[in-house]
Short mmCIF file of C-alpha atoms and ligand atoms in Angstrom, two decimals:
data_model
loop_
_atom_site.label_atom_id
_atom_site.label_comp_id
_atom_site.label_asym_id
_atom_site.label_seq_id
_atom_site.Cartn_x
_atom_site.Cartn_y
_atom_site.Cartn_z
CA MET U 1 127.41 108.95 85.19
CA ASP U 2 125.42 112.15 84.80
CA VAL U 3 122.78 112.78 87.45
CA ARG U 4 119.37 113.31 85.89
CA ASP U 5 115.96 113.71 87.32
CA ILE U 6 113.03 111.48 86.47
CA LYS U 7 112.41 113.26 83.17
CA GLY U 8 115.99 112.98 82.01
CA ARG U 9 116.90 116.70 82.71
CA LEU U 10 120.69 117.11 83.56
CA LEU U 11 121.17 118.10 87.21
CA LEU U 12 124.94 117.33 87.46
CA SER U 13 127.44 116.41 84.96
CA ARG U 14 129.68 113.36 85.40
CA GLY U 15 132.99 114.06 87.08
CA THR U 16 131.73 117.26 88.80
CA PRO U 17 132.72 117.44 92.63
CA VAL U 18 129.52 117.13 94.62
CA GLY U 19 128.84 119.94 97.20
CA PRO U 20 126.14 120.67 99.74
CA ASP U 21 124.27 122.75 97.31
CA HIS U 22 124.08 119.81 94.91
CA ILE U 23 122.63 117.64 97.68
CA ARG U 24 119.92 120.30 98.35
CA ILE U 25 119.09 120.14 94.69
CA PHE U 26 119.12 116.44 94.51
CA LYS U 27 116.73 116.34 97.56
CA ILE U 28 114.36 118.85 95.76
CA TRP U 29 114.34 116.78 92.64
CA GLY U 30 113.89 113.40 94.49
CA ILE U 31 117.33 111.96 93.68
CA PRO U 32 117.78 109.54 96.51
CA GLN U 33 121.43 108.48 96.00
CA VAL U 34 124.31 109.37 93.62
CA GLU U 35 127.54 107.35 93.09
CA ILE U 36 130.77 109.16 94.27
CA ALA U 37 133.97 107.89 92.59
CA GLY U 38 136.31 106.31 95.26
CA ALA U 39 133.71 106.53 98.13
CA SER U 40 133.67 102.78 99.01
CA ASP U 41 132.98 101.59 102.65
CA GLU U 42 136.55 100.54 103.03
CA GLU U 43 138.12 103.83 101.99
CA ALA U 44 135.63 105.73 103.99
CA ALA U 45 136.55 103.51 106.94
CA ALA U 46 140.32 103.54 106.28
CA ALA U 47 140.83 107.20 105.55
CA PRO U 48 139.38 109.34 108.29
CA SER U 49 140.31 112.58 106.54
CA PRO U 50 138.88 115.82 107.89
CA VAL U 51 135.33 116.19 106.74
CA ASP U 52 134.11 119.49 105.29
CA PRO U 53 132.11 121.34 107.94
CA ALA U 54 129.25 121.89 105.33
CA TRP U 55 128.93 118.17 104.87
CA LEU U 56 128.98 117.62 108.57
CA GLU U 57 126.11 120.20 108.90
CA ALA U 58 124.20 118.49 105.97
CA ALA U 59 124.58 115.02 107.76
CA ARG U 60 123.49 116.46 111.09
CA GLN U 61 120.33 117.77 109.50
CA GLU U 62 119.72 114.60 107.96
CA ALA U 63 120.27 112.50 111.25
CA GLU U 64 118.17 114.77 113.40
CA PRO U 65 114.79 113.66 112.32
CA LEU U 66 115.80 109.93 112.52
CA PHE U 67 116.76 110.27 116.27
CA ILE U 68 113.42 111.85 117.46
CA LEU U 69 112.59 108.73 119.51
CA THR U 70 115.91 108.66 121.33
CA GLU U 71 116.92 110.37 124.55
CA ARG U 72 119.74 112.61 122.97
CA GLU U 73 121.42 113.33 126.40
CA HIS U 74 122.00 109.64 127.03
CA PRO U 75 125.87 109.22 126.80
CA ALA U 76 125.57 106.13 124.40
CA ILE U 77 122.95 107.94 122.21
CA SER U 78 124.95 111.10 122.22
CA GLU U 79 128.09 109.39 120.87
CA ILE U 80 126.01 107.16 118.39
CA PHE U 81 124.49 110.38 116.96
CA ASN U 82 127.96 111.90 116.80
CA GLN U 83 129.26 108.70 114.90
CA ALA U 84 126.30 108.74 112.75
CA VAL U 85 126.86 112.36 111.50
CA GLN U 86 130.50 111.69 110.95
CA TYR U 87 129.72 108.47 109.01
CA ARG U 88 127.09 110.11 106.83
CA ALA U 89 129.26 113.15 106.18
CA ALA U 90 132.37 111.11 105.16
CA ARG U 91 130.37 108.91 102.87
CA ARG U 92 128.87 111.98 101.17
CA THR U 93 125.68 110.10 100.32
CA LEU U 94 122.20 110.91 101.04
CA PRO U 95 120.11 108.48 103.22
CA PRO U 96 118.53 105.68 101.51
CA PRO U 97 115.12 106.55 100.37
CA ASP U 98 112.16 105.25 102.11
CA SER U 99 111.34 101.85 100.59
CA LEU U 100 107.76 102.88 100.52
CA PRO U 101 106.82 105.67 97.93
CA PRO U 102 104.83 108.54 99.20
CA GLU U 103 101.51 107.37 97.72
CA GLU U 104 101.98 104.04 99.83
CA LEU U 105 102.42 105.96 103.08
CA SER U 106 99.03 107.47 102.97
CA ALA U 107 97.15 104.36 101.78
CA PRO U 108 94.64 102.83 104.22
CA VAL U 109 95.89 99.85 106.29
CA LYS U 110 94.35 96.56 106.54
CA GLU U 111 92.36 95.43 109.65
CA PRO U 112 94.96 93.87 112.23
CA ASP U 113 95.08 90.24 112.83
CA LYS U 114 95.28 90.02 116.59
CA ASP U 115 96.18 86.48 117.19
CA PHE U 116 98.80 86.25 114.53
CA LEU U 117 101.35 84.08 116.21
CA GLU U 118 98.83 81.36 117.13
CA LYS U 119 97.46 81.30 113.59
CA PHE U 120 100.99 81.37 112.23
CA ILE U 121 101.85 78.18 114.28
CA ASP U 122 98.62 76.47 113.57
CA GLN U 123 98.74 77.16 109.77
CA ASP U 124 102.09 75.53 109.73
CA ILE U 125 103.44 77.71 106.87
CA ALA U 126 105.56 75.66 104.41
CA LEU U 127 108.84 77.38 105.27
CA PRO U 128 111.68 76.43 103.05
CA GLU U 129 113.31 73.09 104.16
CA ILE U 130 115.94 73.53 106.58
CA PRO U 131 119.16 71.91 105.31
CA SER U 132 120.04 68.66 107.01
CA ILE U 133 123.39 70.08 107.67
CA VAL U 134 121.81 72.60 110.18
CA ILE U 135 120.40 69.76 112.15
CA GLU U 136 123.74 67.83 112.24
CA LEU U 137 125.52 71.20 113.20
CA ASN U 138 123.19 71.74 116.12
CA GLU U 139 123.91 68.17 117.28
CA VAL U 140 127.66 68.83 117.12
CA ILE U 141 127.26 72.07 119.04
CA ALA U 142 124.93 70.50 121.62
CA ASP U 143 127.31 67.62 122.27
CA PRO U 144 130.24 68.63 124.68
CA LEU U 145 132.11 65.59 123.56
CA SER U 146 132.12 66.40 119.87
CA THR U 147 135.53 66.86 118.19
CA ALA U 148 136.93 69.09 115.56
CA ASP U 149 137.02 66.06 113.21
CA GLN U 150 133.34 65.44 113.38
CA MET U 151 132.63 69.07 112.92
CA ALA U 152 134.75 69.16 109.86
CA GLN U 153 133.08 66.15 108.51
CA VAL U 154 129.62 67.53 108.87
CA ILE U 155 130.74 70.75 106.97
CA ASN U 156 132.62 68.91 104.34
CA LYS U 157 129.36 67.26 103.20
CA SER U 158 128.28 70.55 101.66
CA PRO U 159 130.78 71.79 99.09
CA SER U 160 129.10 75.17 98.77
CA LEU U 161 129.00 75.78 102.47
CA THR U 162 132.57 74.61 102.61
CA ALA U 163 133.78 77.01 100.04
CA LEU U 164 131.71 79.87 101.71
CA LEU U 165 133.13 79.26 105.08
CA LEU U 166 136.83 79.07 103.82
CA LYS U 167 136.21 82.43 101.99
CA ILE U 168 135.01 83.88 105.35
CA VAL U 169 137.75 82.38 107.31
CA ASN U 170 140.48 83.73 104.90
CA SER U 171 138.90 87.17 104.87
CA SER U 172 139.87 90.06 107.13
CA PHE U 173 136.85 88.95 109.32
CA TYR U 174 139.30 86.61 110.99
CA GLY U 175 142.68 88.23 109.83
CA LEU U 176 144.53 84.92 110.15
CA PRO U 177 148.31 85.15 109.28
CA SER U 178 148.24 82.34 106.61
CA ARG U 179 145.78 80.82 104.16
CA VAL U 180 143.34 78.23 105.48
CA ASP U 181 142.47 75.64 102.77
CA ARG U 182 140.60 72.96 104.77
CA VAL U 183 137.82 73.03 107.13
CA SER U 184 139.54 70.83 109.68
CA LEU U 185 142.20 73.43 110.14
CA ALA U 186 139.55 76.26 110.20
CA VAL U 187 137.88 74.26 112.99
CA THR U 188 141.13 73.88 114.98
CA LEU U 189 141.98 77.61 114.57
CA ILE U 190 138.60 79.18 115.21
CA GLY U 191 136.88 76.50 117.37
CA THR U 192 134.20 73.97 117.00
CA ARG U 193 131.40 75.86 118.41
CA GLU U 194 132.41 79.14 116.76
CA LEU U 195 132.61 77.79 113.34
CA SER U 196 129.50 75.84 113.59
CA SER U 197 127.58 78.93 114.72
CA LEU U 198 128.89 80.83 111.68
CA ALA U 199 127.87 78.05 109.34
CA LEU U 200 124.43 77.75 111.00
CA GLY U 201 123.62 81.61 110.51
CA ILE U 202 124.85 81.49 106.95
CA SER U 203 122.92 78.27 106.01
CA ILE U 204 119.67 79.57 107.48
CA LEU U 205 119.63 82.90 105.77
CA SER U 206 120.58 81.31 102.52
CA ILE U 207 117.40 79.45 102.31
CA PHE U 208 115.28 82.51 101.94
CA LYS U 209 115.42 83.80 98.42
CA SER U 210 113.53 87.10 98.00
CA ILE U 211 111.31 89.70 99.54
CA PRO U 212 108.51 91.37 97.50
CA SER U 213 110.18 94.41 95.88
CA SER U 214 107.21 96.65 96.98
CA LEU U 215 108.49 96.30 100.57
CA LEU U 216 112.41 96.37 100.48
CA THR U 217 115.11 94.59 98.87
CA MET U 218 116.67 91.39 100.17
CA ARG U 219 120.19 92.88 99.70
CA SER U 220 119.09 95.84 101.96
CA PHE U 221 117.73 93.51 104.46
CA LEU U 222 120.79 91.28 104.49
CA LYS U 223 123.07 94.07 104.72
CA HIS U 224 121.26 95.25 107.77
CA SER U 225 121.40 91.84 109.13
CA LEU U 226 125.11 91.28 108.32
CA ALA U 227 126.29 94.73 109.85
CA CYS U 228 124.26 93.84 112.95
CA GLY U 229 125.96 90.46 113.19
CA ILE U 230 129.38 91.94 112.70
CA ILE U 231 128.88 94.62 115.39
CA SER U 232 127.35 92.11 117.80
CA ARG U 233 130.58 89.90 117.47
CA LEU U 234 132.74 93.02 117.97
CA LEU U 235 130.77 94.15 121.13
CA ALA U 236 130.90 90.65 122.46
CA ALA U 237 134.68 90.84 121.96
CA GLN U 238 134.90 94.16 123.85
CA LYS U 239 132.97 92.46 126.65
CA ALA U 240 135.47 89.55 126.44
CA LEU U 241 132.58 87.12 125.91
CA ARG U 242 133.59 83.78 124.88
CA GLN U 243 130.61 83.25 122.46
CA THR U 244 131.55 85.93 119.95
CA GLU U 245 130.59 83.72 116.90
CA GLN U 246 127.20 82.88 118.42
CA MET U 247 126.71 86.60 118.87
CA PHE U 248 127.55 87.12 115.24
CA THR U 249 124.84 84.43 114.35
CA ALA U 250 122.31 86.12 116.69
CA GLY U 251 122.93 89.50 115.09
CA LEU U 252 122.77 87.95 111.71
CA LEU U 253 119.36 86.30 112.57
CA HIS U 254 117.93 89.04 114.84
CA ASP U 255 115.30 90.17 112.41
CA ILE U 256 114.57 86.72 110.84
CA GLY U 257 110.88 87.01 112.05
CA ARG U 258 110.43 90.11 109.95
CA LEU U 259 111.79 88.17 107.08
CA ILE U 260 109.02 85.67 107.50
CA LEU U 261 106.40 88.66 107.71
CA PHE U 262 107.91 90.20 104.46
CA ILE U 263 107.87 86.96 102.42
CA TYR U 264 104.91 85.06 103.74
CA PHE U 265 102.58 87.82 104.95
CA PRO U 266 103.54 90.77 102.58
CA GLU U 267 100.07 92.39 102.91
CA GLU U 268 100.27 92.45 106.65
CA ALA U 269 103.91 93.65 106.52
CA LEU U 270 102.89 96.36 104.18
CA SER U 271 100.11 97.58 106.45
CA SER U 272 102.43 97.56 109.49
CA LEU U 273 105.04 99.66 107.53
CA ARG U 274 102.28 102.07 106.48
CA ARG U 275 100.95 102.46 110.03
CA ALA U 276 104.59 102.86 111.43
CA ARG U 277 105.15 105.69 108.91
CA GLN U 278 101.83 107.40 109.47
CA THR U 279 102.21 107.41 113.19
CA SER U 280 106.09 107.83 113.47
CA ASP U 281 105.97 104.86 115.64
CA ARG U 282 108.46 102.04 115.85
CA LEU U 283 107.65 99.18 113.62
CA TYR U 284 108.13 96.52 116.06
CA LEU U 285 105.57 98.35 118.46
CA VAL U 286 103.19 98.62 115.51
CA GLU U 287 103.47 94.86 114.96
CA LYS U 288 102.89 94.20 118.59
CA LYS U 289 99.72 96.25 118.54
CA ARG U 290 98.38 94.93 115.31
CA LEU U 291 99.42 91.29 115.59
CA GLY U 292 99.55 90.54 119.44
CA CYS U 293 103.28 89.59 118.81
CA HIS U 294 106.27 91.08 117.09
CA HIS U 295 108.88 89.90 114.71
CA ALA U 296 111.40 89.03 117.44
CA GLN U 297 108.81 86.60 118.92
CA ILE U 298 108.22 85.02 115.58
CA GLY U 299 111.93 84.78 115.15
CA LYS U 300 112.19 82.99 118.54
CA TYR U 301 109.47 80.52 117.67
CA LEU U 302 111.42 79.53 114.36
CA LEU U 303 114.95 79.29 116.12
CA ASN U 304 113.33 77.17 118.89
CA ARG U 305 111.87 74.87 116.24
CA TRP U 306 115.06 74.65 114.33
CA ARG U 307 116.80 73.94 117.73
CA LEU U 308 119.37 76.56 117.64
CA PRO U 309 121.34 77.28 120.71
CA LEU U 310 119.47 78.90 123.54
CA ILE U 311 121.87 81.99 123.51
CA ILE U 312 120.90 82.82 120.07
CA GLU U 313 117.29 82.23 120.42
CA SER U 314 117.13 84.45 123.57
CA ALA U 315 119.23 87.27 122.05
CA VAL U 316 116.89 87.26 118.96
CA CYS U 317 113.69 87.06 121.11
CA PHE U 318 114.66 90.00 123.43
CA HIS U 319 116.54 92.16 121.06
CA HIS U 320 113.89 94.94 121.37
CA GLU U 321 113.39 94.39 125.15
CA PRO U 322 116.77 93.19 126.40
CA ALA U 323 116.21 93.93 130.13
CA GLU U 324 113.41 91.27 130.05
CA ALA U 325 115.83 88.59 128.87
CA PRO U 326 116.79 85.88 131.45
CA ASP U 327 120.39 86.60 130.64
CA PRO U 328 120.26 90.24 129.36
CA VAL U 329 123.87 90.53 128.12
CA PRO U 330 123.49 88.71 124.75
CA ALA U 331 120.13 90.54 124.01
CA ALA U 332 121.60 93.89 125.05
CA ILE U 333 124.58 93.31 122.70
CA VAL U 334 122.17 92.71 119.67
CA HIS U 335 120.03 95.62 120.84
CA VAL U 336 122.89 98.17 120.75
CA ALA U 337 124.17 96.68 117.59
CA ASP U 338 120.78 97.01 115.94
CA LEU U 339 120.57 100.61 117.18
CA LEU U 340 124.02 101.39 115.74
CA VAL U 341 123.21 100.00 112.33
CA ASN U 342 119.89 101.93 112.25
CA ALA U 343 121.71 105.02 113.18
CA LEU U 344 124.37 104.59 110.42
CA GLY U 345 121.63 103.81 107.88
CA ILE U 346 123.39 100.48 106.61
CA GLY U 347 120.57 98.58 104.89
CA THR U 348 117.26 98.23 106.37
CA SER U 349 114.77 95.87 107.80
CA GLY U 350 111.96 98.24 107.62
CA GLU U 351 112.45 100.43 110.70
CA ARG U 352 112.96 103.95 109.51
CA LEU U 353 113.70 105.79 112.98
CA VAL U 354 116.60 105.11 115.24
CA PRO U 355 115.19 103.11 118.24
CA PRO U 356 115.50 104.37 121.78
CA ILE U 357 118.22 102.74 123.82
CA ASP U 358 117.21 100.46 126.79
CA SER U 359 119.17 102.16 129.51
CA ARG U 360 119.05 99.24 131.82
CA ALA U 361 120.50 97.02 129.16
CA TRP U 362 123.16 99.69 128.43
CA GLU U 363 124.18 99.51 132.10
CA VAL U 364 124.39 95.84 132.05
CA LEU U 365 126.84 96.06 129.21
CA GLU U 366 129.25 98.25 131.18
CA LEU U 367 130.69 99.72 127.92
CA SER U 368 132.09 102.98 127.34
CA PRO U 369 130.59 105.04 124.50
CA SER U 370 134.01 105.65 123.40
CA CYS U 371 134.22 102.11 122.01
CA PHE U 372 131.69 102.95 119.14
CA GLU U 373 134.25 104.72 117.00
CA VAL U 374 136.52 101.70 116.67
CA VAL U 375 133.68 99.19 116.48
CA ILE U 376 132.18 101.19 113.52
CA HIS U 377 135.60 101.39 111.84
CA GLN U 378 136.21 97.63 112.27
CA MET U 379 132.65 96.74 111.17
CA LEU U 380 133.04 98.87 108.03
CA GLY U 381 136.19 97.05 107.06
CA GLN U 382 134.72 93.52 107.72
CA LEU U 383 131.43 94.28 105.92
CA ASN U 384 133.37 95.28 102.95
CA THR U 385 135.31 91.82 102.84
CA LEU U 386 131.95 89.87 103.60
CA GLU U 387 130.02 91.94 100.80
CA PHE U 388 130.19 88.73 98.63
CA LEU U 389 127.61 87.25 100.98
CA LEU U 390 124.97 89.78 99.76
CA PRO U 391 122.88 89.05 96.80
CA GLU U 392 122.77 91.51 93.96
CA ASP U 393 119.63 93.71 93.84
CA ARG U 394 117.27 92.49 91.16
CA PRO U 395 116.02 95.19 88.69
FE1 LIG F 1 114.20 93.86 115.27
FE1 LIG F 2 117.21 95.11 113.10
#
């Protein structure tokens, strides 16, 4: 369709190739995003055709201010920046607009609520009911003697979960050579613990319905979460960890504490967002200052209450401070995955700037920055096939 400004004035006719000058004009006129024919994630991932230097320069200028909190000479950051520029240039889209309109940014913030976590626990907020299947799945995971048949029986109790899992199992996320049409076969092929972890993450996120649209959209939040889950799984595979699916779930649920803030404490969430924008501080640090706790600690509380495996709970709890974790590797994986997703600008969970890397955590991972290119390429392909897990944006 034609690109028009807020008053309907024509800026670019449909079908016209978009160039750097158009982007400049779109920015001036406040056009946050335009649709480019044929620029899907999959195509962008599959066709690394040479990118116009002008596009690269435009993308570099877009990315620079987002990396102000990072140490650009760090080898991992340097490569992530490079990849972020390539990705943004190849997609030929402008970065997503800030979810907060300019007038919101300057609005006063409400008084902080220091002992938030204690109050949150005491208030016993009526969270949506955890499906009984989650409890049963946890029991299956926790029991070293549980069999593939027992696991399949639990999942088969929920037709919707069964259908969803089979769809995931048959997607390129697993890339199995032949079609899997029953859960018992999926369990045998993928593994009891792995499939149940996947089912856990999906079941938990699906119980939360919507975020107030004044903050951000559920689709955007879930896209950030899903991309982080996929990258966490890919990095775990690079590290040859056995718990790749648990790392997927940890990445998927890493910001669940923020989801709680957005849904149940929208006023506080808005104040924290405002303060972070006004001070160019990281949202997680603003939460910590204002509430005496941050979203990762709220997430840990929830996952502990729901009795999720310890590796997931710990990775979620320490994803912003991975070196503090008793076992830093899982937390470091989610930490790096989150950083990558923020750098690429895939969805958002409210953090606008790319967070700095925890260098001790990076050392623990013993990864080479050269792995990022292939990880991003694979993630984009998988994200595309798992797109059906994301809800449509409500108007
Ligand atoms: Fe986070
Ligand atoms: Fe995040």
